[in-house]
Short mmCIF file of C-alpha atoms in Angstrom, two decimals:
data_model
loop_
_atom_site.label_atom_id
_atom_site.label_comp_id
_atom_site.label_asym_id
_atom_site.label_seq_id
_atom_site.Cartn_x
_atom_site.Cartn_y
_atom_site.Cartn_z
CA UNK A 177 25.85 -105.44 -29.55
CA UNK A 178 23.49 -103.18 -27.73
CA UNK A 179 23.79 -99.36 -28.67
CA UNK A 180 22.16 -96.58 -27.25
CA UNK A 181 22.72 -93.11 -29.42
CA UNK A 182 22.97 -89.53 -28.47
CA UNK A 183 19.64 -88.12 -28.26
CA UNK A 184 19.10 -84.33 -30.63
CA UNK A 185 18.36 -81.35 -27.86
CA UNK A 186 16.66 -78.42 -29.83
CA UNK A 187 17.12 -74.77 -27.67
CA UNK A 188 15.33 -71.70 -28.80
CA UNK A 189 15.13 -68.46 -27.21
CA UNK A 190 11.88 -67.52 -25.72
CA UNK A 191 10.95 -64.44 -23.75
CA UNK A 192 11.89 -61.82 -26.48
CA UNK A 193 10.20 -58.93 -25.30
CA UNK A 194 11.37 -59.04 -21.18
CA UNK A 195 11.35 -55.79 -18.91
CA UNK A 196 14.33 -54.58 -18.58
CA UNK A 197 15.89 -56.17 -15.89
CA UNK A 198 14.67 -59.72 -16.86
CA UNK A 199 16.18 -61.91 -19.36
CA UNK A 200 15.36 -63.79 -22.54
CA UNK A 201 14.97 -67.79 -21.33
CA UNK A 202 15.93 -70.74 -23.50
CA UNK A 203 13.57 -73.62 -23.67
CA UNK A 204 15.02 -77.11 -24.24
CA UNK A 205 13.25 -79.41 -26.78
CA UNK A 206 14.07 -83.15 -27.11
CA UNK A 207 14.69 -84.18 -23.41
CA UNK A 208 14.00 -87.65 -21.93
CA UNK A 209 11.80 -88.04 -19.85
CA UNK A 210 12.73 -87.41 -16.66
CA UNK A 211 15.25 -84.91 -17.45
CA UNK A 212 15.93 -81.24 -17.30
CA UNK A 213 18.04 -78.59 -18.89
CA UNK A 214 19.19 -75.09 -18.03
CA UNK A 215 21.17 -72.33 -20.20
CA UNK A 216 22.04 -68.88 -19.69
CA UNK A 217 21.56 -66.38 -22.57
CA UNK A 218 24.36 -63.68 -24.36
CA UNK A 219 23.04 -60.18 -25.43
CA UNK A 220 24.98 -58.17 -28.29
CA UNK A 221 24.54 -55.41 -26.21
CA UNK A 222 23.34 -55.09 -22.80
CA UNK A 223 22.26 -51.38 -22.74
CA UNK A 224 20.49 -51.13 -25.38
CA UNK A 225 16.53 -51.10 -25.48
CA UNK A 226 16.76 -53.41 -28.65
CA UNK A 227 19.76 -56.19 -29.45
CA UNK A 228 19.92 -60.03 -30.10
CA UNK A 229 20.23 -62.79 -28.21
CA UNK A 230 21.75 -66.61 -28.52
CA UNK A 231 22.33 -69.49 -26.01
CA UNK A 232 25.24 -69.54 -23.91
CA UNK A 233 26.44 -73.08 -24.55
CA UNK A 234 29.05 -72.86 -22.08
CA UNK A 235 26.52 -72.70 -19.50
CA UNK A 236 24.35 -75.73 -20.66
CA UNK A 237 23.30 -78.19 -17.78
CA UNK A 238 21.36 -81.66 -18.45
CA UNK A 239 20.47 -83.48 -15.43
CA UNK A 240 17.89 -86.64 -14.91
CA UNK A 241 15.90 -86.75 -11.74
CA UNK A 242 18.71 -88.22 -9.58
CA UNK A 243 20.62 -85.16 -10.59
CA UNK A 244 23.26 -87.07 -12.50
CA UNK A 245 25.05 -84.95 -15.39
CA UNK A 246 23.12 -86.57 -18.65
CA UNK A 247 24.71 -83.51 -21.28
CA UNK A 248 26.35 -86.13 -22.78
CA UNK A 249 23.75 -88.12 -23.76
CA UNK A 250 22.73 -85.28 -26.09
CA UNK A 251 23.49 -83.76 -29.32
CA UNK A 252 22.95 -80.08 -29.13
CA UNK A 253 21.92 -78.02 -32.40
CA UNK A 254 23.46 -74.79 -32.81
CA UNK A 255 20.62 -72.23 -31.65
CA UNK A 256 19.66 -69.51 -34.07
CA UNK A 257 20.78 -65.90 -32.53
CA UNK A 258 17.15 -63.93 -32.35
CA UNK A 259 15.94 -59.98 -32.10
CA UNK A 260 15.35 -59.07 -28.59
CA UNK A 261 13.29 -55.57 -27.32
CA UNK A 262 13.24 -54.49 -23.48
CA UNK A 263 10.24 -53.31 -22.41
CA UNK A 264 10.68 -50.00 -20.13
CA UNK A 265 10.88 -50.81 -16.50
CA UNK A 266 8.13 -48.77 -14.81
CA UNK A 267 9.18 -46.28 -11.77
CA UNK A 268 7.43 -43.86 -9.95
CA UNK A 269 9.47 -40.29 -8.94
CA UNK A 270 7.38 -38.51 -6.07
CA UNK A 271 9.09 -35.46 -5.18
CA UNK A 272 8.47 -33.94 -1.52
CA UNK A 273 7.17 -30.49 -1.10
CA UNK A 274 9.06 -27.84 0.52
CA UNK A 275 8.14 -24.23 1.73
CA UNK A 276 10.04 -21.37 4.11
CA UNK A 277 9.00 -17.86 4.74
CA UNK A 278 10.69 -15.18 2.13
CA UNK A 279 14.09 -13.90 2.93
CA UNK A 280 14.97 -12.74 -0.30
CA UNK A 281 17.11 -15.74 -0.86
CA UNK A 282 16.42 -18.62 -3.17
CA UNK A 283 14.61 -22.08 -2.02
CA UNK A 284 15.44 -24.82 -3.82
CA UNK A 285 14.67 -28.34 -2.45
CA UNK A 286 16.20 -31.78 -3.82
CA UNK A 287 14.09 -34.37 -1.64
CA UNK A 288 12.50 -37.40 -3.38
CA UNK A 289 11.45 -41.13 -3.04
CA UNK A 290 11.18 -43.91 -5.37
CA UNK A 291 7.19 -44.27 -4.40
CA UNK A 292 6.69 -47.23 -7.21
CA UNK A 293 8.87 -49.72 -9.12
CA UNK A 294 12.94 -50.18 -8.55
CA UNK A 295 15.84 -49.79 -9.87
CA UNK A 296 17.57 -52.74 -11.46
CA UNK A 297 20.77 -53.54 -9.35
CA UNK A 298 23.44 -51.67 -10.15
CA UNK A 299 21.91 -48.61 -11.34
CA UNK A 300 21.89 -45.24 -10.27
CA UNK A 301 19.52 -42.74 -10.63
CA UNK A 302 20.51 -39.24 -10.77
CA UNK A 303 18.18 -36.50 -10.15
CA UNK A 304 19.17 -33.06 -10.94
CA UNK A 305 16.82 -30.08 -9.34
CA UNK A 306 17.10 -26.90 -10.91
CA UNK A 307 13.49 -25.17 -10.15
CA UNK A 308 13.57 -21.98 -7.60
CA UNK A 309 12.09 -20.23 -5.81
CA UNK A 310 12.64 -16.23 -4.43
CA UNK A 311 9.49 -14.41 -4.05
CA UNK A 312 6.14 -15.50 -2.20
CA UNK A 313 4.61 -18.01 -3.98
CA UNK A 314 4.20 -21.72 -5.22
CA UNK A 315 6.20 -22.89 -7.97
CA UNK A 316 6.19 -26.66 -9.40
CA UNK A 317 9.45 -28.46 -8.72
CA UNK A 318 10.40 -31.32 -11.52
CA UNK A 319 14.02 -32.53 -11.85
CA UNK A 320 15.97 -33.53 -14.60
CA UNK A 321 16.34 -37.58 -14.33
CA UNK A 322 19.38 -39.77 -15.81
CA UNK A 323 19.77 -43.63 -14.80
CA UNK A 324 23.12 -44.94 -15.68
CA UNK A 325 24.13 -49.12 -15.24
CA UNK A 326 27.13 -49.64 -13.48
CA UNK A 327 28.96 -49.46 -16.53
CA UNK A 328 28.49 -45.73 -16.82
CA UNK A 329 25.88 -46.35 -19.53
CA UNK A 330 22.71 -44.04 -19.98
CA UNK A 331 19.86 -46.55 -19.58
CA UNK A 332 17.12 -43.82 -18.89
CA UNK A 333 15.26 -45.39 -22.04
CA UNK A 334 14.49 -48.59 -20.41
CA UNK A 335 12.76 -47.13 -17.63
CA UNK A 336 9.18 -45.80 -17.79
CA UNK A 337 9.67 -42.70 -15.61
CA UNK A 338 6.49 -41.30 -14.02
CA UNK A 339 7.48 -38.23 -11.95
CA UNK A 340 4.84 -36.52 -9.26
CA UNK A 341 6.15 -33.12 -8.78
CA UNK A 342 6.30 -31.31 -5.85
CA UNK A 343 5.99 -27.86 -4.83
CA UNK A 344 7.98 -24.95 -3.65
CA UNK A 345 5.95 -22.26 -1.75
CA UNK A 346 7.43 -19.25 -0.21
CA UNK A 347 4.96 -17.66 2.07
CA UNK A 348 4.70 -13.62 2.79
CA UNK A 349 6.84 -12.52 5.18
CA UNK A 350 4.53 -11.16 8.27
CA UNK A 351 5.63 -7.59 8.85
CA UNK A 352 3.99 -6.08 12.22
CA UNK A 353 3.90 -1.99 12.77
CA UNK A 354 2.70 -0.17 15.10
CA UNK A 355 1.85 3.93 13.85
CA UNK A 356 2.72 6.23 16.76
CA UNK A 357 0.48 8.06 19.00
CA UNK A 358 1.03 12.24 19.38
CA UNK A 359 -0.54 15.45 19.80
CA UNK A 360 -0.65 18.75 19.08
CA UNK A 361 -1.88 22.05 19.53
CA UNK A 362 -4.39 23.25 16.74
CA UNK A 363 -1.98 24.94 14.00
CA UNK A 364 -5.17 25.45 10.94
CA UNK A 365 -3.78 23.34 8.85
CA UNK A 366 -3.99 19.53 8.23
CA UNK A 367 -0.84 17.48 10.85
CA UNK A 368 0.38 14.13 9.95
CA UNK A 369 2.48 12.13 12.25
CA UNK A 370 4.27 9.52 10.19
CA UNK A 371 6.03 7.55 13.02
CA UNK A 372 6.14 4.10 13.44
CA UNK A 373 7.80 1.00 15.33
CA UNK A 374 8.04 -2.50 14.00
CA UNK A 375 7.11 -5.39 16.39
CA UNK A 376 9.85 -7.02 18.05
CA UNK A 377 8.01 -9.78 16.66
CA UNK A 378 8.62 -9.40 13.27
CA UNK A 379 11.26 -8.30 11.26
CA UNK A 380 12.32 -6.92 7.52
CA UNK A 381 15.04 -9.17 5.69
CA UNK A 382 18.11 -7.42 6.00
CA UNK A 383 18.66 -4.43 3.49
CA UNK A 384 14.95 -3.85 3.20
CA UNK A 385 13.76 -0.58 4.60
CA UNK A 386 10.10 0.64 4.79
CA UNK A 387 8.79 3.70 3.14
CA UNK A 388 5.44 5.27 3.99
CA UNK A 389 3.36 5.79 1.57
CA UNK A 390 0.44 7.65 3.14
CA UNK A 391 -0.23 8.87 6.65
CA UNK A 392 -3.50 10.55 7.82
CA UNK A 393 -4.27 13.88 8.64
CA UNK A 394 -6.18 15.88 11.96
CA UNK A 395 -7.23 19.30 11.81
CA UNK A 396 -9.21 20.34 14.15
CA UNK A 397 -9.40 19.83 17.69
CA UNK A 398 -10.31 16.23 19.06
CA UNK A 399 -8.74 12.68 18.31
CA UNK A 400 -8.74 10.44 14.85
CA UNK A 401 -6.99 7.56 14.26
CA UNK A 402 -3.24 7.37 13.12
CA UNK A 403 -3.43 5.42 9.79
CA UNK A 404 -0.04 5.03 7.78
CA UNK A 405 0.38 2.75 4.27
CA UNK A 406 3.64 1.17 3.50
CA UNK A 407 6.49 0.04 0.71
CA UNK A 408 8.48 -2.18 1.33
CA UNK A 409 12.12 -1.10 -1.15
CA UNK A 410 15.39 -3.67 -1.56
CA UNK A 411 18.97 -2.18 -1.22
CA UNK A 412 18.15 -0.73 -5.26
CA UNK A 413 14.90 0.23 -4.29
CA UNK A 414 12.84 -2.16 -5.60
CA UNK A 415 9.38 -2.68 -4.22
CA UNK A 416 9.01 -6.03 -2.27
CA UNK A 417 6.00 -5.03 -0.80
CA UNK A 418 4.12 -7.72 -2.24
CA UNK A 419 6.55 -10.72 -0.74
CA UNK A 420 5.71 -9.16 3.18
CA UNK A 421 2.18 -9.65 5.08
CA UNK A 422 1.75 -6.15 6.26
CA UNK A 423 -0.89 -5.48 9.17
CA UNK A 424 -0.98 -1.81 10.82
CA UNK A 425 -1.92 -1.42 14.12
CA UNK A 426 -3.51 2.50 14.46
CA UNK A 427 -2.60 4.89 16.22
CA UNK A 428 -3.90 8.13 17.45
CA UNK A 429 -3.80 11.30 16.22
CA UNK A 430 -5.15 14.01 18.96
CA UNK A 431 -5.09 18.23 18.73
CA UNK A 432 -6.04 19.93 21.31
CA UNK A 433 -7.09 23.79 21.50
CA UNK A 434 -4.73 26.95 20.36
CA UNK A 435 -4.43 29.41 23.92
CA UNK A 436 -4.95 32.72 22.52
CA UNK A 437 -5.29 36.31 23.79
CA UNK A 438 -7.92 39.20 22.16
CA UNK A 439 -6.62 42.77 22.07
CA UNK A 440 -9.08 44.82 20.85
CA UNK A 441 -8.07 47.92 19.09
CA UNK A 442 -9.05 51.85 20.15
CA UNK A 443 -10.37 53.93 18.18
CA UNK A 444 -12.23 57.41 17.76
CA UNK A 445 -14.71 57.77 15.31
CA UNK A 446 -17.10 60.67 14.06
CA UNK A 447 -20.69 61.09 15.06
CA UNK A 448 -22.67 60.17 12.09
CA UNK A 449 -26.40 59.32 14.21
CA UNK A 450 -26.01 55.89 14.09
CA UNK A 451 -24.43 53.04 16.67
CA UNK A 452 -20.81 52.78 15.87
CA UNK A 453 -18.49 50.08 16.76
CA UNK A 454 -14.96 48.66 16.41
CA UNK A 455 -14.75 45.18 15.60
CA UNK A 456 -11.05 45.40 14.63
CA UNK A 457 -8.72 42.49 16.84
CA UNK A 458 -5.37 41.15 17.16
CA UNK A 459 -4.99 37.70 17.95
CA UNK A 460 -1.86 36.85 19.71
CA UNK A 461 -0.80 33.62 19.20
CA UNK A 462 -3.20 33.40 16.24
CA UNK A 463 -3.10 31.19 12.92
CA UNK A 464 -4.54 33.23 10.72
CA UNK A 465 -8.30 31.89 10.52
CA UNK A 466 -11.31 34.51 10.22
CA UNK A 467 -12.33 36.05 13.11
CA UNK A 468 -15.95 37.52 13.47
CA UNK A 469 -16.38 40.19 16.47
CA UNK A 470 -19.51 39.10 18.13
CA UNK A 471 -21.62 40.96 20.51
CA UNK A 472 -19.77 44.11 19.89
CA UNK A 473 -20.27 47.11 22.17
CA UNK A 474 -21.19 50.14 20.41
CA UNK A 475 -21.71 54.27 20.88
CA UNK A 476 -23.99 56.44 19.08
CA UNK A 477 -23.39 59.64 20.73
CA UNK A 478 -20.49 61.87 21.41
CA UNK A 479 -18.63 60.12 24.62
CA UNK A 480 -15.94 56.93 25.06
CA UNK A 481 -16.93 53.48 26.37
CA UNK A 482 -15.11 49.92 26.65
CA UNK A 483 -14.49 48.55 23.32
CA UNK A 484 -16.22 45.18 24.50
CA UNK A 485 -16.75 42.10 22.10
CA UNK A 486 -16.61 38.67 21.40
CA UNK A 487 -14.36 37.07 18.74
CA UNK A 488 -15.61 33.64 17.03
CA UNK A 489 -13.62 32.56 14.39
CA UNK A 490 -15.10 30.61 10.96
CA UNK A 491 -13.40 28.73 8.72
CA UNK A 492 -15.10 27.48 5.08
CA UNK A 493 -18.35 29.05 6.64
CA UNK A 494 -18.13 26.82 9.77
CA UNK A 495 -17.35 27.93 13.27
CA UNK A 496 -14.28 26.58 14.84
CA UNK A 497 -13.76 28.76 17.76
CA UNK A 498 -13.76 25.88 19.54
CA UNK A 499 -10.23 25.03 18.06
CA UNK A 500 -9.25 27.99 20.23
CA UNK A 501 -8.76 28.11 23.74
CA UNK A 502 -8.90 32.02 24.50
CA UNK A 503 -7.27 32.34 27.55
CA UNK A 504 -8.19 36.64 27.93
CA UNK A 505 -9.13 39.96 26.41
CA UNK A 506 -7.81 42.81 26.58
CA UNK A 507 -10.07 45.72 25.97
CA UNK A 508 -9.41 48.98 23.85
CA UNK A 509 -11.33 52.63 23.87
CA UNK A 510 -14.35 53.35 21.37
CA UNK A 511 -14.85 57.27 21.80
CA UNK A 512 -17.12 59.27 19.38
CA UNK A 513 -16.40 62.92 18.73
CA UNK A 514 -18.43 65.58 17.47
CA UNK A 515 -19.39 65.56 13.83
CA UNK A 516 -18.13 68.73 12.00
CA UNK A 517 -20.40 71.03 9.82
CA UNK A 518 -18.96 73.76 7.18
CA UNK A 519 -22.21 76.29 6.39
CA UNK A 520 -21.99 78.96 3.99
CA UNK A 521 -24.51 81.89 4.38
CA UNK A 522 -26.27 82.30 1.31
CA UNK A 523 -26.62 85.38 -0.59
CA UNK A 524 -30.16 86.74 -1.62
CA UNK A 525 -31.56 89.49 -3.88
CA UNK A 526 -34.78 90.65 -5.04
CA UNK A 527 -36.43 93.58 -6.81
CA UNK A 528 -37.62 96.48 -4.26
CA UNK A 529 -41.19 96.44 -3.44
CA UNK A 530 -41.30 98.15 -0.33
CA UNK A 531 -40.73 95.55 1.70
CA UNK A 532 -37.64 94.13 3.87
CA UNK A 533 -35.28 91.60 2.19
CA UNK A 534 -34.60 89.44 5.42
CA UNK A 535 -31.64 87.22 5.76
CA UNK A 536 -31.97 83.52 6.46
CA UNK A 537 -31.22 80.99 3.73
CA UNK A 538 -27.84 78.92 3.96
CA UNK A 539 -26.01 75.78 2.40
CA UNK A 540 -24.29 72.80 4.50
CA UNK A 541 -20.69 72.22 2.99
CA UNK A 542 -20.54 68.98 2.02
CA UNK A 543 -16.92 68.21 2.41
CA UNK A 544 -15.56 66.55 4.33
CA UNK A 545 -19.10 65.93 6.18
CA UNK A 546 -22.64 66.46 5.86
CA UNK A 547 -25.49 66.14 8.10
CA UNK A 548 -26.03 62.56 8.72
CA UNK A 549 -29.02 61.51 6.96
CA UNK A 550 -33.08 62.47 8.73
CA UNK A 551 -30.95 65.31 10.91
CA UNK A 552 -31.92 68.50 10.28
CA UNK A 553 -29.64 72.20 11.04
CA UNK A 554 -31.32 75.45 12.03
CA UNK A 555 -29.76 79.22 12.78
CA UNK A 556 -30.96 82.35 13.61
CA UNK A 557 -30.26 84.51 11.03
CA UNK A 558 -29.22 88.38 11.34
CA UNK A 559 -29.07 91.31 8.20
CA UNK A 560 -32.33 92.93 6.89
CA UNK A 561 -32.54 95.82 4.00
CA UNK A 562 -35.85 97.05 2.22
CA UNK A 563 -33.53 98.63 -0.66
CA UNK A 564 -29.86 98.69 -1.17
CA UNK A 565 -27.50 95.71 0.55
CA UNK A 566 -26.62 94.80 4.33
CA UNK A 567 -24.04 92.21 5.56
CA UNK A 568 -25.63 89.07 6.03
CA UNK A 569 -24.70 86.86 9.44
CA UNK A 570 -26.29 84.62 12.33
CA UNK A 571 -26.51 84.87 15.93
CA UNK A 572 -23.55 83.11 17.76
CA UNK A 573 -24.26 79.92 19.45
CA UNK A 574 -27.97 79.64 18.02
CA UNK A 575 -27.38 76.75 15.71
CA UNK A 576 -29.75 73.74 16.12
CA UNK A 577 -29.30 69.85 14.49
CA UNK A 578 -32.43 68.24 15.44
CA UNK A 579 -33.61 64.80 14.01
CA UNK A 580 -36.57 63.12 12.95
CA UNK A 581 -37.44 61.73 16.52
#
């Protein structure tokens, strides 16, 4: 009798430490030559990053070159269940940038690739985006990431999850204004002209309103430019000013002269030996700024002229006439009238010696007026006694002011 016996087949599990994804393998020990086995493996528990793992029997296949089925020929030991540990399956996250201009609404973005590795079949990677983004600016942009298998379990552990974040970026909202253009007639004091358009351009977000915040000034007469500074304030008044791109185009600013007309005033005045003048205005249509008569006509003796002059007017110590425009003068009276002298004759006395006590001496009364200063008053003198008293008086008409010329 000719026998031939079952031959022992040895499997053991090799491959403990797989990527996720990939399996343990079992390696057959004991086969004729010629032949070759294959047997699929059974894991405790398939989500997990660490289990055990055994030979699926039920799955064993012995076949010899010709294919033929040659299990039978073998006697299988049991296999020894053994500790398995899934190394994390890389992947690479790149997120994709994303930008707008503000409008005072939120940017989020939720656009990514898988840039490096895959996903083992059947799961699904969910990425949750919760980064954004409302004023001008960059902000980073990482998600939240959960991989679930396609039994609903959370295998995020068995991945090796590099994420490249993107970016949010909200740029400044351009904001184009043109300042206004005007004029105006000199008024001596500092004008502003805080008017403005915005470029059909351009535009504020709605329930945004713009608030100057400075505006240049013109005084005098000529042209300067029109510069104005702005806020930008929300429906609460909140300044946005820093989420807008603001660029002012100038404008100008231009004053031209004041038309005014010089009255000047009449007037009669005393003789007092000197030139006299008036230098007393009224400016019509005036703003109030000094005035200095200029060129004034004057009158030293007893008549009436033209009260002639020139007005310039000064402001700080500078001239500004030219901020004026005078458009006429009308001219007032200067008249000088005689100078009026009190004099009190003077009573004398002396001791008789034989000889006449003539009359003579006298005082100028010096209210209201005296003799203006170098003049000099004679009169003839009447009244003579050489003893007793006379009445002492002057000859009508023979008073004399003389001065030093």
């Amino acid at each position: 009798e000719i026998t031939v016996l079952p031959r022992e087949l040895h499997l053991t599990i090799t491959n403990t430490s797989p990527a996720y994804g990939e399996m343990p393998r079992v390696k057959a020990e004991g086969l004729a030559k010629g032949d070759s086995a294959t047997c699929g493996v059974i894991l405790s528990d398939y989500g997990a990053a660490h289990t055990t793992a055994y030979a699926d029997l039920s799955t064993l296949r012995v076949t010899d070159k010709k294919g033929n089925d040659r299990l039978g020929c073998y006697t299988v030991s049991s296999p020894e269940r053994v500790s398995v540990s899934f190394r994390p399956r890389p992947l690479t996250i790149t997120v994709r940038d994303a930008s707008k201009t503000y409008d005072d609404t939120a940017l989020s973005f939720d656009g990514y690739e898988i840039t490096s590795g895959t996903l083992l079949t059947g799961d699904n990677l969910i990425a949750v985006f919760r980064d954004t983004l409302v004023d001008a600016g960059t902000k980073t942009n990482t998600p939240d990431l959960r991989i679930y298998n396609a039994s609903g379990t959370d295998v995020t552990n068995l991945y090796d999850i590099t994420v490249k974040s993107g970016k949010l970026t909200v740029e400044k909202r351009p904001l184009i204004i043109q300042a206004a253009d005007s004029s105006f007639v000199y008024a001596g004091h500092p004008i502003d002209h805080p008017q403005y358009f915005v470029d059909g351009s351009t535009s504020l977000v709605s329930g945004h309103r713009l608030e100057v915040k400075s505006a240049s000034t013109i005084l005098d007469v000529g042209s300067a430019p029109n510069v104005l500074t702005f806020a930008v304030r929300n429906r609460r008044g909140v300044d946005e000013s820093h989420n807008y791109s603001i660029f002012v185009k100038e404008g100008t600013l231009t004053v031209t002269p004041r038309p005014v007309t010089i009255h000047t005033e009449s007037g009669v005045l005393v003789y007092d030996g000197t030139d006299q003048s008036l230098p007393v205005v009224t400016v019509e249509n005036g703003v109030g700024d000094e005035y200095r008569a200029v060129n004034a006509a004057t009158l030293r003796d007893v008549g009436s002229i033209t009260n002639h002059l020139r007005v310039e007017f000064w402001r700080d110590g500078k001239n500004i006439t030219s901020n004026y425009n005078i458009t006429g003068y009308t001219f007032g009276t200067l008249e000088i009238t005689p100078r009026p002298l009190s004099v009190r004759l003077d009573n004398s006395e002396k001791i008789y010696d034989g000889t006449p006590l003539k009359a003579g001496a006298f005082t100028v009364v010096p209210s209201p007026y005296t003799l203006p200063k170098g003049h000099t008053l004679t009169l003839e003198a009447r009244g003579e006694v050489t003893f007793g008293s006379a009445p002492h008086t002057y000859v009508k008409n023979s008073a004399r002011v003389t001065d030093e010329a």
